[in-house]
PDB file of C-alpha atoms in Angstrom:
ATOM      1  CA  UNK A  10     -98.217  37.061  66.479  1.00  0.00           C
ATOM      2  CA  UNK A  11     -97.216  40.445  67.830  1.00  0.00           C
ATOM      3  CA  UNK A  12     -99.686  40.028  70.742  1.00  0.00           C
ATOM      4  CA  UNK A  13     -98.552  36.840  71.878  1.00  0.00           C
ATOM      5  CA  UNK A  14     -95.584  37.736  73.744  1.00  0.00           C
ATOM      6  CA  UNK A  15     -97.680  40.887  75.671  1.00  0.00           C
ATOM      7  CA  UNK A  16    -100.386  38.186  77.351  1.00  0.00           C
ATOM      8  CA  UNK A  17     -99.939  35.331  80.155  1.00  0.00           C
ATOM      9  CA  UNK A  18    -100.619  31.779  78.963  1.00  0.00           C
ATOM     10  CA  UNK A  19    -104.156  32.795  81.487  1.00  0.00           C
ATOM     11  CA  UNK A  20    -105.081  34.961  78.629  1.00  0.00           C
ATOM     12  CA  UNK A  21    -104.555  32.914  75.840  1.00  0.00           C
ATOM     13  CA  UNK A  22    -106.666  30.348  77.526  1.00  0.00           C
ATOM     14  CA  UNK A  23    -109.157  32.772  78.328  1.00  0.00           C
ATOM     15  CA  UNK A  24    -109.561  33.469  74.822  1.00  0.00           C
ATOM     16  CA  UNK A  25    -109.387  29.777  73.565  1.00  0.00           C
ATOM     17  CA  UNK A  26    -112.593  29.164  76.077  1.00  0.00           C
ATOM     18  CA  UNK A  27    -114.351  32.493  74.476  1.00  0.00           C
ATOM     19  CA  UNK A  28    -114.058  31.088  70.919  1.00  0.00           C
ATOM     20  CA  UNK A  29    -115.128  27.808  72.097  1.00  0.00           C
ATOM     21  CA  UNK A  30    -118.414  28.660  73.705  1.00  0.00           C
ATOM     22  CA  UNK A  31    -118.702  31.429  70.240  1.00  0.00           C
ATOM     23  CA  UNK A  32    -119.020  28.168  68.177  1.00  0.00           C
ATOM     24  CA  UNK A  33    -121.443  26.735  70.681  1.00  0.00           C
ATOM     25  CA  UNK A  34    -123.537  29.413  70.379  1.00  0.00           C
ATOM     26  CA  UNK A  35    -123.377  29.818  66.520  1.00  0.00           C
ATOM     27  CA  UNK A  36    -124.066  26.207  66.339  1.00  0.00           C
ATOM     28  CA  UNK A  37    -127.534  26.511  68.552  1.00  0.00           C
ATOM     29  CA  UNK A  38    -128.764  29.225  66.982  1.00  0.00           C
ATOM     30  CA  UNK A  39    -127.952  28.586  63.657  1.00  0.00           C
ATOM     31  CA  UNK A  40    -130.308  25.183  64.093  1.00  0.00           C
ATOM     32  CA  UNK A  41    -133.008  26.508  65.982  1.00  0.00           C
ATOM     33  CA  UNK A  42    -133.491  29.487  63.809  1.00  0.00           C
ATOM     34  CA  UNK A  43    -132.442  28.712  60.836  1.00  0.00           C
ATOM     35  CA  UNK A  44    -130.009  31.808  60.463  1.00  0.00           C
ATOM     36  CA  UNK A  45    -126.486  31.128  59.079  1.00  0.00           C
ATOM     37  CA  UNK A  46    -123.754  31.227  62.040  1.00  0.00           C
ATOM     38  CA  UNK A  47    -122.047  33.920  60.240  1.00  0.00           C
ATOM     39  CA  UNK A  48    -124.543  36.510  61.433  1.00  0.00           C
ATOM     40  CA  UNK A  49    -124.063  34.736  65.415  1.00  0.00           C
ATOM     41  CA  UNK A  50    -120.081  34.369  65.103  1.00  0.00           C
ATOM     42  CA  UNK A  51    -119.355  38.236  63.798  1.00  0.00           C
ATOM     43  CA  UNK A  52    -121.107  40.163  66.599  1.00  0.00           C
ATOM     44  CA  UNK A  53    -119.644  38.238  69.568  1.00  0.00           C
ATOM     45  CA  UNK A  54    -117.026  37.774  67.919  1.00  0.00           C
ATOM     46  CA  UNK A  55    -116.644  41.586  67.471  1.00  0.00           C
ATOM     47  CA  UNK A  56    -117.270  42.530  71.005  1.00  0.00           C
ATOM     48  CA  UNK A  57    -115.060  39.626  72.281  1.00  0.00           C
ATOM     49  CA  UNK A  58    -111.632  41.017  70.630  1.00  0.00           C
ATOM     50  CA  UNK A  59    -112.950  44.327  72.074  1.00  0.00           C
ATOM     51  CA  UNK A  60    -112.981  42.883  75.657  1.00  0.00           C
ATOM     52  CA  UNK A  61    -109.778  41.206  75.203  1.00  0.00           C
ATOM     53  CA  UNK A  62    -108.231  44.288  73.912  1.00  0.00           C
ATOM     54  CA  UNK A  63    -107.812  43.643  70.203  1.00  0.00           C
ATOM     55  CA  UNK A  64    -106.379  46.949  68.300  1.00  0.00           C
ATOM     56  CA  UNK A  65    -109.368  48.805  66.577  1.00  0.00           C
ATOM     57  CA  UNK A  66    -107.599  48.952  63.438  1.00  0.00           C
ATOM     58  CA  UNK A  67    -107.634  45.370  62.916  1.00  0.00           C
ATOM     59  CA  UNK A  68    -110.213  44.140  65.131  1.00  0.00           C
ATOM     60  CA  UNK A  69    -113.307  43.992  62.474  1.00  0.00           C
ATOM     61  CA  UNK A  70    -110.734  42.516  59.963  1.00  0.00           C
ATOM     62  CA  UNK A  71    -109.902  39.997  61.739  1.00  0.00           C
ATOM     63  CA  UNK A  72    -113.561  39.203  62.812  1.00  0.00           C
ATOM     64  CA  UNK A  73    -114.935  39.412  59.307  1.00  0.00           C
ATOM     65  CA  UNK A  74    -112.164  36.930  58.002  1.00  0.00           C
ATOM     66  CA  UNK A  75    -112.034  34.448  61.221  1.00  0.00           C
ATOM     67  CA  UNK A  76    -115.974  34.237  60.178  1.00  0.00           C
ATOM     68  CA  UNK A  77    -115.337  33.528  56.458  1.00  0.00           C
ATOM     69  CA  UNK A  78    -113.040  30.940  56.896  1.00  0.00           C
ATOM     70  CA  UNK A  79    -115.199  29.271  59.732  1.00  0.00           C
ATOM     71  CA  UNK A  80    -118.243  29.054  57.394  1.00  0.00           C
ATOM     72  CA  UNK A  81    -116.033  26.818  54.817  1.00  0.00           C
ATOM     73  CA  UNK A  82    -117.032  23.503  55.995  1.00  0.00           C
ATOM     74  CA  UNK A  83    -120.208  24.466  57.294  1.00  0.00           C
ATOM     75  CA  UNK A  84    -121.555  25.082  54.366  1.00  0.00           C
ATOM     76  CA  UNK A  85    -119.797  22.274  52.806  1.00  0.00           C
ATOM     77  CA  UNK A  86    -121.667  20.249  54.915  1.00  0.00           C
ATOM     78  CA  UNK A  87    -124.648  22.034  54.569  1.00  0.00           C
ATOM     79  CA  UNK A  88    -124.519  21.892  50.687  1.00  0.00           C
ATOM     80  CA  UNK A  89    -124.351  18.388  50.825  1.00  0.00           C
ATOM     81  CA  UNK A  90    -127.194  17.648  53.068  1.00  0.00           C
ATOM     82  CA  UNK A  91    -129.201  20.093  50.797  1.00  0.00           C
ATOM     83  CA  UNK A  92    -128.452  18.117  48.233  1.00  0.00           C
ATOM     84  CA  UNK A  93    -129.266  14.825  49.092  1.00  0.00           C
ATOM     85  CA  UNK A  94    -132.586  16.068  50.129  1.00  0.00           C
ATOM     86  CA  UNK A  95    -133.094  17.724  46.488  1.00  0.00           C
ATOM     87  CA  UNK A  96    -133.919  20.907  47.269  1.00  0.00           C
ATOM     88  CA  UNK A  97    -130.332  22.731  45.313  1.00  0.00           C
ATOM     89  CA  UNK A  98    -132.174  24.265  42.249  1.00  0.00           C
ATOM     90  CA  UNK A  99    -129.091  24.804  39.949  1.00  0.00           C
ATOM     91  CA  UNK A 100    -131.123  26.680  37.012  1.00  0.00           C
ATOM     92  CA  UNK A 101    -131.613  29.417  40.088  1.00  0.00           C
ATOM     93  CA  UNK A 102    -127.964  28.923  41.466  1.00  0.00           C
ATOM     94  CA  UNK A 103    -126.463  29.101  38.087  1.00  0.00           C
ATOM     95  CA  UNK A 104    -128.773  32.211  37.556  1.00  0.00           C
ATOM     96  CA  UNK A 105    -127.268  33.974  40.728  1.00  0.00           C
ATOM     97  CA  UNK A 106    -123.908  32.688  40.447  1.00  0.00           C
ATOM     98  CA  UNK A 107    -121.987  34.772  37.863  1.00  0.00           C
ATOM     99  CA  UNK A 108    -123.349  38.249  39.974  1.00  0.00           C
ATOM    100  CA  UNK A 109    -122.175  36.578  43.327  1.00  0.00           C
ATOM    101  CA  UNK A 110    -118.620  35.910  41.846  1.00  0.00           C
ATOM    102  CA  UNK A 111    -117.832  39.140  40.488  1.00  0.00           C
ATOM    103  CA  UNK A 112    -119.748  40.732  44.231  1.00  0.00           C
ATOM    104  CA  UNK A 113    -117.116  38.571  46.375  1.00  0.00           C
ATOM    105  CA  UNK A 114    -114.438  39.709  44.355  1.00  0.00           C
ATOM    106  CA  UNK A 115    -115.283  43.386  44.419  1.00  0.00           C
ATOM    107  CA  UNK A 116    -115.866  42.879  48.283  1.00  0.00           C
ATOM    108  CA  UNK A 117    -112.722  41.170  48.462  1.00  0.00           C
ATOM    109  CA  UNK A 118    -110.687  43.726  46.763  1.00  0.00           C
ATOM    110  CA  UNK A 119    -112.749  46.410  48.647  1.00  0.00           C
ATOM    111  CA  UNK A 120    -111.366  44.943  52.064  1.00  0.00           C
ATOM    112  CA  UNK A 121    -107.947  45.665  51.116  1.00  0.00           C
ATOM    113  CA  UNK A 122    -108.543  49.066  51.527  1.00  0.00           C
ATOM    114  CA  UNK A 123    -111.757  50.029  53.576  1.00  0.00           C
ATOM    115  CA  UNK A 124    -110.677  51.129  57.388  1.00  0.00           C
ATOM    116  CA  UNK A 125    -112.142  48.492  60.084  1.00  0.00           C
ATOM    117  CA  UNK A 126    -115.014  51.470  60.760  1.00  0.00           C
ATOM    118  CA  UNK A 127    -116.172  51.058  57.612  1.00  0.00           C
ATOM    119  CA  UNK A 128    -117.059  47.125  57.912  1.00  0.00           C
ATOM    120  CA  UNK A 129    -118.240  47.843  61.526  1.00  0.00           C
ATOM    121  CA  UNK A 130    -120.635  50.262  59.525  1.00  0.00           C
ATOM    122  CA  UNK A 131    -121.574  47.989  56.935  1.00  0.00           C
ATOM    123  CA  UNK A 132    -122.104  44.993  59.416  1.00  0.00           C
ATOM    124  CA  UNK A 133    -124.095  47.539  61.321  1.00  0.00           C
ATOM    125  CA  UNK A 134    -126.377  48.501  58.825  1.00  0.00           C
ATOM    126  CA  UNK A 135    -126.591  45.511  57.259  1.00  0.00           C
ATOM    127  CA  UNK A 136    -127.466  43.562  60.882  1.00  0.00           C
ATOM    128  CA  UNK A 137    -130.276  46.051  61.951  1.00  0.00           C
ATOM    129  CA  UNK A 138    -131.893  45.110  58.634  1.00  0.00           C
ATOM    130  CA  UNK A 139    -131.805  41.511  59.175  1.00  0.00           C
ATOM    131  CA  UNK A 140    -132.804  42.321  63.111  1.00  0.00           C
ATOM    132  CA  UNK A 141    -136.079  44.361  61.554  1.00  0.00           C
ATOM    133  CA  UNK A 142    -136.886  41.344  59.080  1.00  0.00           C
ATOM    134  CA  UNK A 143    -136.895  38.745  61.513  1.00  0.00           C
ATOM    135  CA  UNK A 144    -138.880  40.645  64.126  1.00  0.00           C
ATOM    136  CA  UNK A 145    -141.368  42.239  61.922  1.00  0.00           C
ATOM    137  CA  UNK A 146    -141.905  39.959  58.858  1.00  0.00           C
ATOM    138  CA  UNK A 147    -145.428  38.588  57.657  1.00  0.00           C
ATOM    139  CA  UNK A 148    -145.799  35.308  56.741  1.00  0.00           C
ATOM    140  CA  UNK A 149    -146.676  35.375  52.683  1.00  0.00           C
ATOM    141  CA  UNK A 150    -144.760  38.891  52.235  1.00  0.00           C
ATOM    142  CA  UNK A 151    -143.362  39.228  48.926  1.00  0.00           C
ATOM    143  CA  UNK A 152    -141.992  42.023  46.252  1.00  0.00           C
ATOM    144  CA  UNK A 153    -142.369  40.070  43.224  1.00  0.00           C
ATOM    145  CA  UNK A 154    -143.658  36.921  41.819  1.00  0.00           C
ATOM    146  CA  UNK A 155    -140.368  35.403  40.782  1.00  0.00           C
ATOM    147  CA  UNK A 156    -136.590  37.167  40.168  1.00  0.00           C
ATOM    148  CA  UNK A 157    -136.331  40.296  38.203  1.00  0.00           C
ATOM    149  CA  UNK A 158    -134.827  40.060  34.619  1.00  0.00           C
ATOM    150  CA  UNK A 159    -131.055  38.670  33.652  1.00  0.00           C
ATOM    151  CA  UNK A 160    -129.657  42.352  34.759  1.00  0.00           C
ATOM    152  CA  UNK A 161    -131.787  42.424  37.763  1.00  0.00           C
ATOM    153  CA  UNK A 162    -130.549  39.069  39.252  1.00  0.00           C
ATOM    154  CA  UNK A 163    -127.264  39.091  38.119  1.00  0.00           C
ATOM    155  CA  UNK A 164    -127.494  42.363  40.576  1.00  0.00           C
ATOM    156  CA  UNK A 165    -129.034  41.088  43.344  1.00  0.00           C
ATOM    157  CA  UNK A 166    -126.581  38.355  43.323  1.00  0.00           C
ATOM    158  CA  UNK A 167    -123.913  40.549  43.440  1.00  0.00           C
ATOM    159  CA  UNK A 168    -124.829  42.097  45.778  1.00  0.00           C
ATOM    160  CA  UNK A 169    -125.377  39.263  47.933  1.00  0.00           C
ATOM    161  CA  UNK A 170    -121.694  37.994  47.212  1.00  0.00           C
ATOM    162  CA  UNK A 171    -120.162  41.714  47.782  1.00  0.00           C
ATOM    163  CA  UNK A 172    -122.170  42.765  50.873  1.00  0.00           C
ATOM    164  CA  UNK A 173    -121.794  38.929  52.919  1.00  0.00           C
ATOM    165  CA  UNK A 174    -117.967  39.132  52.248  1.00  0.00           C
ATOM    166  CA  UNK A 175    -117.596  42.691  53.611  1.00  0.00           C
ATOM    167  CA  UNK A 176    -119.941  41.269  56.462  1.00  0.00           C
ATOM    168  CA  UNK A 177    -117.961  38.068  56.794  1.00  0.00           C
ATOM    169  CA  UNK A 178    -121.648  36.176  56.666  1.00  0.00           C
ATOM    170  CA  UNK A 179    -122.922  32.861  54.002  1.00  0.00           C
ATOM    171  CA  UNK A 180    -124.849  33.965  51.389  1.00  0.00           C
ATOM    172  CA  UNK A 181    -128.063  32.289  53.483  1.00  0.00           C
ATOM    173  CA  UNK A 182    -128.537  35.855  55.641  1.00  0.00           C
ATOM    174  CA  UNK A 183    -129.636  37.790  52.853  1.00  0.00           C
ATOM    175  CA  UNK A 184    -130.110  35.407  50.361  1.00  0.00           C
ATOM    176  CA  UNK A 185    -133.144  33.445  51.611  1.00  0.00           C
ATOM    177  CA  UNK A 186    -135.552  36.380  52.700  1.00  0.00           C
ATOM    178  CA  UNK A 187    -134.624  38.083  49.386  1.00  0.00           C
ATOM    179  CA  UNK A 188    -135.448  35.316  47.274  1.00  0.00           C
ATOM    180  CA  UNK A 189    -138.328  34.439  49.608  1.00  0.00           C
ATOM    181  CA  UNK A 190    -139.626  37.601  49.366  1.00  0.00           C
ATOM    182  CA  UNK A 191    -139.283  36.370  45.432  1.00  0.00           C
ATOM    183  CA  UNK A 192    -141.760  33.597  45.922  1.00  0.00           C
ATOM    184  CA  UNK A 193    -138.857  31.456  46.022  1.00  0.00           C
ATOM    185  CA  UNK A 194    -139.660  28.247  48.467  1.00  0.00           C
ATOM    186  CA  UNK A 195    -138.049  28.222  51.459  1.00  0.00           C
ATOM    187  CA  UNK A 196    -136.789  24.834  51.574  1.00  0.00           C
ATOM    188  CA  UNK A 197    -135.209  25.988  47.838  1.00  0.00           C
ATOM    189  CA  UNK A 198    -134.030  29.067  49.130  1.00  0.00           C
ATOM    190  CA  UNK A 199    -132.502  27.919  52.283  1.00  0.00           C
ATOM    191  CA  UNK A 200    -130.777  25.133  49.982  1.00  0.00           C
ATOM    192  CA  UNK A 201    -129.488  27.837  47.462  1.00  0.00           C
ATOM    193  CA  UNK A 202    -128.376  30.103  50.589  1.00  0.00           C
ATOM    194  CA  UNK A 203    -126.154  27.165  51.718  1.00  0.00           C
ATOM    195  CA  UNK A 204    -124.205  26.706  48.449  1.00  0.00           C
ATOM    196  CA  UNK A 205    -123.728  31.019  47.762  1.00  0.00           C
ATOM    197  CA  UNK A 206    -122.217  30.267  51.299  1.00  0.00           C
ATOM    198  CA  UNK A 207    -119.486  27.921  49.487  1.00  0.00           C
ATOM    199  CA  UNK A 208    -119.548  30.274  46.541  1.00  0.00           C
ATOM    200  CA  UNK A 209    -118.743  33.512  49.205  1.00  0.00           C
ATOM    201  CA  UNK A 210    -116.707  32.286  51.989  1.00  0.00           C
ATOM    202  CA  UNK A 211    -113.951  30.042  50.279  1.00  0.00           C
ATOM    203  CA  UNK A 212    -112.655  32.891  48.157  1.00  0.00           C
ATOM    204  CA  UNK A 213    -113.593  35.526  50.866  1.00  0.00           C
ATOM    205  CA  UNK A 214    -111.404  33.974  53.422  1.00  0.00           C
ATOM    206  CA  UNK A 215    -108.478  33.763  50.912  1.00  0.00           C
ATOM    207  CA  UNK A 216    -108.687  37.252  50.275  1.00  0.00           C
ATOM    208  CA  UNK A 217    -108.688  38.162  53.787  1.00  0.00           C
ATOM    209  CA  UNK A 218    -105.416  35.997  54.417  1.00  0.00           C
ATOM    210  CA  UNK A 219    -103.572  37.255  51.762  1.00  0.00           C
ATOM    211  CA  UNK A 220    -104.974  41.025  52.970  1.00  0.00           C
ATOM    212  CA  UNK A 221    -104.075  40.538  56.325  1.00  0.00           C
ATOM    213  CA  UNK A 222    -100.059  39.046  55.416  1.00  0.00           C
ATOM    214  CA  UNK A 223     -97.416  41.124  57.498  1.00  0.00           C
ATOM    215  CA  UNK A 224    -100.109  43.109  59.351  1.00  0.00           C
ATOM    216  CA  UNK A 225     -98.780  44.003  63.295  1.00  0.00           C
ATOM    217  CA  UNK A 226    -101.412  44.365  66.050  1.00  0.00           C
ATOM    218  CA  UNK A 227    -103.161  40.961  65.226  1.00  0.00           C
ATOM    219  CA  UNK A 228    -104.458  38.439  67.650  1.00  0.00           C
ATOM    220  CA  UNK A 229    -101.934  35.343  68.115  1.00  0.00           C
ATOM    221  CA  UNK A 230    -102.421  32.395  65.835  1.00  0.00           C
ATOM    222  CA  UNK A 231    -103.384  34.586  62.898  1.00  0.00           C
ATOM    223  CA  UNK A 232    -102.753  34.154  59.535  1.00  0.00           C
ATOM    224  CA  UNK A 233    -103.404  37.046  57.804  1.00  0.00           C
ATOM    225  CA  UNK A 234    -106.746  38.498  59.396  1.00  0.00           C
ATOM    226  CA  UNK A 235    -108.574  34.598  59.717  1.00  0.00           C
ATOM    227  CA  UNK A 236    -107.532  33.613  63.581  1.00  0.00           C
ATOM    228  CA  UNK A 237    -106.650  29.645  63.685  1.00  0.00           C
ATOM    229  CA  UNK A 238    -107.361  29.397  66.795  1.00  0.00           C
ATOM    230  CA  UNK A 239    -111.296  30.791  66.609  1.00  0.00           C
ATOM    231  CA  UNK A 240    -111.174  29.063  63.173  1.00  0.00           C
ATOM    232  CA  UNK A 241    -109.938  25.496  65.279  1.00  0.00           C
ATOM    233  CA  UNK A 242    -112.380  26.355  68.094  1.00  0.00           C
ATOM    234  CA  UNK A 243    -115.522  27.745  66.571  1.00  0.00           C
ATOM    235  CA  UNK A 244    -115.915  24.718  63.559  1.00  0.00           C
ATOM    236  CA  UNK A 245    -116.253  22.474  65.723  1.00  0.00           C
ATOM    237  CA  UNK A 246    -117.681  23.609  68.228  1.00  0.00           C
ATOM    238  CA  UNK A 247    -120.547  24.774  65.498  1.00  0.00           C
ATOM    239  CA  UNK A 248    -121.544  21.645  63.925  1.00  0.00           C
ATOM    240  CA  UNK A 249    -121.406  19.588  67.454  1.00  0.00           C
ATOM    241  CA  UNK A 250    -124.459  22.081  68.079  1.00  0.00           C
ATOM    242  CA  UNK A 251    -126.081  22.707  65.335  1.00  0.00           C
ATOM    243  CA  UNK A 252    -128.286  19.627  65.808  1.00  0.00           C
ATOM    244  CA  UNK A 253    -129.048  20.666  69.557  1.00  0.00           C
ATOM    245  CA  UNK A 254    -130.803  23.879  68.253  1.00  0.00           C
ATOM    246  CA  UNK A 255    -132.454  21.963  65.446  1.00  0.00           C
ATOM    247  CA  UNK A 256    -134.084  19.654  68.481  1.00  0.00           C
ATOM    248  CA  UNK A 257    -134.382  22.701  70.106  1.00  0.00           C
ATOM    249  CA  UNK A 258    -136.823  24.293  67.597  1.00  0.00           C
ATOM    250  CA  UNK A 259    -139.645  21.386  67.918  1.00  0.00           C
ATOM    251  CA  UNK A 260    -139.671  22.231  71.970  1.00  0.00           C
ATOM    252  CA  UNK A 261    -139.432  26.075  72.295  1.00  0.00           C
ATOM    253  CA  UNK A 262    -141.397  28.857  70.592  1.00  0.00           C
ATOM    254  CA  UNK A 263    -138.799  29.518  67.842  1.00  0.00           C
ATOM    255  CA  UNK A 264    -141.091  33.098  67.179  1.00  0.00           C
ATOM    256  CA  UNK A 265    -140.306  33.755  70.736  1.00  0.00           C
ATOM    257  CA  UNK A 266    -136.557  32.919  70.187  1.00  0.00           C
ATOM    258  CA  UNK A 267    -136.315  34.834  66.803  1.00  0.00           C
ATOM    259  CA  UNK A 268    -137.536  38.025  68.257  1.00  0.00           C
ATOM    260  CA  UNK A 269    -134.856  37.520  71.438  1.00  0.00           C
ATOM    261  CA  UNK A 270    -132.666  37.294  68.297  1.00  0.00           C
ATOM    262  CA  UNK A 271    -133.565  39.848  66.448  1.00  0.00           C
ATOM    263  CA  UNK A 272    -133.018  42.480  69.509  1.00  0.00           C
ATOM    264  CA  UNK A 273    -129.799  41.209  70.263  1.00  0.00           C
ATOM    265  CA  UNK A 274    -128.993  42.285  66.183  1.00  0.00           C
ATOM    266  CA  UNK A 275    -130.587  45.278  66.944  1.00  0.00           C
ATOM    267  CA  UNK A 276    -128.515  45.769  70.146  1.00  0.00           C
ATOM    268  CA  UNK A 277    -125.393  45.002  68.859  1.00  0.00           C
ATOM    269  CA  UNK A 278    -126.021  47.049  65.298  1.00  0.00           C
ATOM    270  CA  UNK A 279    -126.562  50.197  67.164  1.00  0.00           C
ATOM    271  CA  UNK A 280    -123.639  49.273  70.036  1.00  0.00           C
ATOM    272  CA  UNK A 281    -121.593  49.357  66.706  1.00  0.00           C
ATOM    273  CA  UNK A 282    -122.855  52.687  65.598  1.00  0.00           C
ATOM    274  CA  UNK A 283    -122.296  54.055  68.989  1.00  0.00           C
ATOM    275  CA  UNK A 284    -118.685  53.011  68.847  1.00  0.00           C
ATOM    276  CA  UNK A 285    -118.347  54.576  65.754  1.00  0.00           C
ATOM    277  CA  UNK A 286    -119.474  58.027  66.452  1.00  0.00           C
ATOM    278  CA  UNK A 287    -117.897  58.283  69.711  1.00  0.00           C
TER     279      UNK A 287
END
């Protein structure tokens, strides 16, 4: 709250707008190309404390955790619908889950500590990988004919859980090409990434409230590094649109779309990187 008495009540609703039309656009592109908001809300969210003057040292914190929190009921939702529609595998989730739970609680204890540069860095990376996968991928490309052994998956899945809560992303970014890639079926995969986004972001966001307590230099409305207000503005916002980009996706070239995507990643990643070396 240390910010709110150094902007007009233009700013504030300047920034209420911003966050709105963030959720908007999370929401769209989250249905028409199937990528988890997460990996939409971060980035602008990112470069919108940056126009509005955010501090630095806070700034990614308070990105990554506003993200977290705002993929809660999302994925809820999401988890649901997946499993109506039977496509949850639980021998897979239950294979994944104990490596994601001790990843998100590594990640969340590595937050604590790690300088805002160092999640731009990872978010950087981590997004320019993504950006190359989308734009680049063939269809049938695999590593494997199924997961690796007990070790090996209880590895991948923690690194899943670790490297989406430093990101502040669901578990569906990197969790559905990997297992893809696994000969995994999408529709089983996409299902699975939705409930690792449960699994990620409800302790994820905790941690980054409880990190955040007593911090100065935040926006206003924060609780610890999650924002209320994006959190208030973005849910909503997110699952009014979600089924306009799902429409979306039967009348556009989604390829098209996905490439458009994956440049902006690409943009944005090395933006990031550019900020950080300078």
């Amino acid at each position: 709250m240390e910010l709110l008495a150094q902007h007009s009540g233009l700013w504030l609703l300047g920034l209420a707008a911003a966050l709105a039309v963030t959720g908007l656009v999370a929401g769209v592109m989250a249905g028409l190309l199937g990528v988890g908001g997460g990996i939409v809300i971060v980035p602008v969210l990112y470069h919108l404390f940056t126009l509005l003057g955010i501090d630095e040292s806070v700034r990614m914190h308070v990105t990554v955790g506003t993200s977290l929190a705002t993929i809660i009921p999302t994925s809820i939702m999401s988890s649901r619908a997946h499993r109506r529609k039977g496509s949850l595998n639980m021998d897979l989730i239950r294979s994944l889950m104990p490596g994601v739970v001790v990843g998100v609680a590594l990640g969340s204890i590595a937050s604590r500590f790690l300088d805002g540069s160092v999640l731009t860095a990872v978010f950087a990376c981590v997004a320019l990988l993504v950006a190359l996968n989308m734009a680049f991928k063939r269809d049938g490309f695999s590593i494997a004919d199924g997961l690796p052994g007990r070790a090996g998956t209880a590895l991948l899945g923690g690194g899943i859980g670790g490297v989406s809560t430093l990101m502040g992303i669901g578990g569906g970014t990197l969790s559905v090409p990997l297992l893809n890639a696994l000969k995994v079926p999408m529709h089983t995969a996409v299902g699975t990434g939705a409930m690792l986004g449960m699994v990620i972001s409800i302790p994820g966001a905790l941690a980054f409230v409880v990190n955040g307590l007593d911090v100065p230099m935040r926006p206003p409305f924060s609780l610890g590094y999650v924002n209320l207000l994006g959190f208030a503005l973005i849910v909503p916002a997110t699952l009014m649109t979600t089924g306009w980009g799902a429409t979306l996706a039967h009348r556009i070239d989604a390829r098209r779309l996905r490439q458009v995507f994956a440049a902006f990643l690409a943009l944005t990643s090395l933006r990031m990187f550019y900020g950080l070396l300078t």
